[in-house]
Amino acid sequence: MKYTYAQFKKDFPNDNACLKYIFKARFGNNPTCPKCKKTNSFYRMNKRRAYACSCGYQVYPAKDTIFHKSSTSLTSWFFAIYLMSSAKNGVSAKELQKHLGVSYKTALRIAHKIRSLMKQDDSMLEGVVEIDEMYVGGNPKRNLRKRYIKKTPVIGVVARNGKARAVVVEEADTRNALKLLKDNVKVGSKIMSDGSYLYRNKLEKLGFEHSSVKHSKWEYVRGNVHTNSIEGLWSQIKRSIRGTYHSVSPKYLQSYVDEFVYQYNHRSLKTSSLFETLLVRLCPQHGLKENESVAWWSLVSS
Ligand SMILES: [Zn+2]
């Protein structure tokens, strides 16, 4: 079931609802005042993003969240999270600017902050794992000074029918490839690659099994040896950067890669949505599972 816009509007109609969500997600359904120890004694303060206890103690729920010190309304922030979790190819800052009625600079900042919720986790991949590298950007035709613009390399791993990881690197070399494997893939996994020299005769020493297809000899699939899963991820990233973002500076490329890896890793969500998983990451203190935030909120807010 997809989380629809109608449902979003119903769940988060105004700033009050959004702040209440953050407050309850961070401090619990029945918050206790740390000063006077009373429970459920908080009320919403007028004209401030704050709650106060009857004893005078104040809580600013948005502190230390991505909304901290932002003058943009929480409704706009939540809407931006909704938009970014609904668009498969990402949402450009221009589009956010248009939908939220904020400046381009603000839209850009909001997008980066929301993307920061999509950081890759550090659980280890296992089983059959594909590794590959890609290059992004560096179109010399657009450079008026005709200077050579270096493309930015990205190396990634995808577990078959499982999760992905991808990192922007200085060089697509063996050292970085081995580091990615060591950090993200369990020893003993079966690694699939193309015939690139990056991986040739290097992975066995680390305890991985290794098979490769020779793209240079027009071999793309041999039995279950192929790199189709990671190539699917690469083409999704390239399509989105070309279509939505047009170009991405190397400095921000990792956060865009994070966004698409996040989408990829949640591609099979059926009963919840990306929006829901992002709400969970917004207030990790709450300890909700990835598909629980909306159900929890509909209980709390009613
Ligand atoms: Zn109190």
Coordinates of N, CA and C and ligand atoms in Angstrom, one line a residue, residues 32-38 41-42 52-58, ligand 1:
T32 N 7.3 12.6 30.3 CA 7.4 13.0 31.7 C 8.3 14.2 31.8
C33 N 7.9 15.2 32.6 CA 8.8 16.4 32.7 C 10.0 16.0 33.6
P34 N 11.2 16.3 33.0 CA 12.4 16.0 33.8 C 12.6 16.8 35.1
K35 N 11.9 18.0 35.1 CA 12.0 18.8 36.3 C 11.1 18.5 37.4
C36 N 9.8 18.5 37.1 CA 8.8 18.2 38.2 C 8.3 16.8 38.2
K37 N 8.7 16.0 37.2 CA 8.4 14.5 37.1 C 6.9 14.3 36.9
K38 N 6.1 15.3 36.6 CA 4.7 15.1 36.2 C 4.6 14.5 34.8
S41 N 2.0 16.7 31.3 CA 1.7 18.0 31.8 C 2.1 19.1 30.8
F42 N 2.5 18.7 29.6 CA 3.0 19.7 28.6 C 1.9 20.2 27.8
A52 N 5.6 23.5 26.8 CA 6.0 23.9 28.2 C 5.2 23.0 29.2
C53 N 5.9 22.7 30.3 CA 5.2 22.0 31.4 C 4.6 23.0 32.3
S54 N 3.6 22.6 33.1 CA 2.9 23.6 34.0 C 3.9 24.1 35.0
C55 N 5.0 23.5 35.2 CA 6.1 24.0 36.1 C 7.0 25.0 35.5
G56 N 6.8 25.2 34.2 CA 7.6 26.2 33.5 C 8.7 25.6 32.6
Y57 N 9.0 24.3 32.7 CA 10.0 23.7 32.0 C 9.6 23.6 30.5
Q58 N 10.6 24.0 29.6 CA 10.3 24.1 28.2 C 11.1 23.0 27.4
Ligands
ZN1 ZN 7.4 20.1 34.9

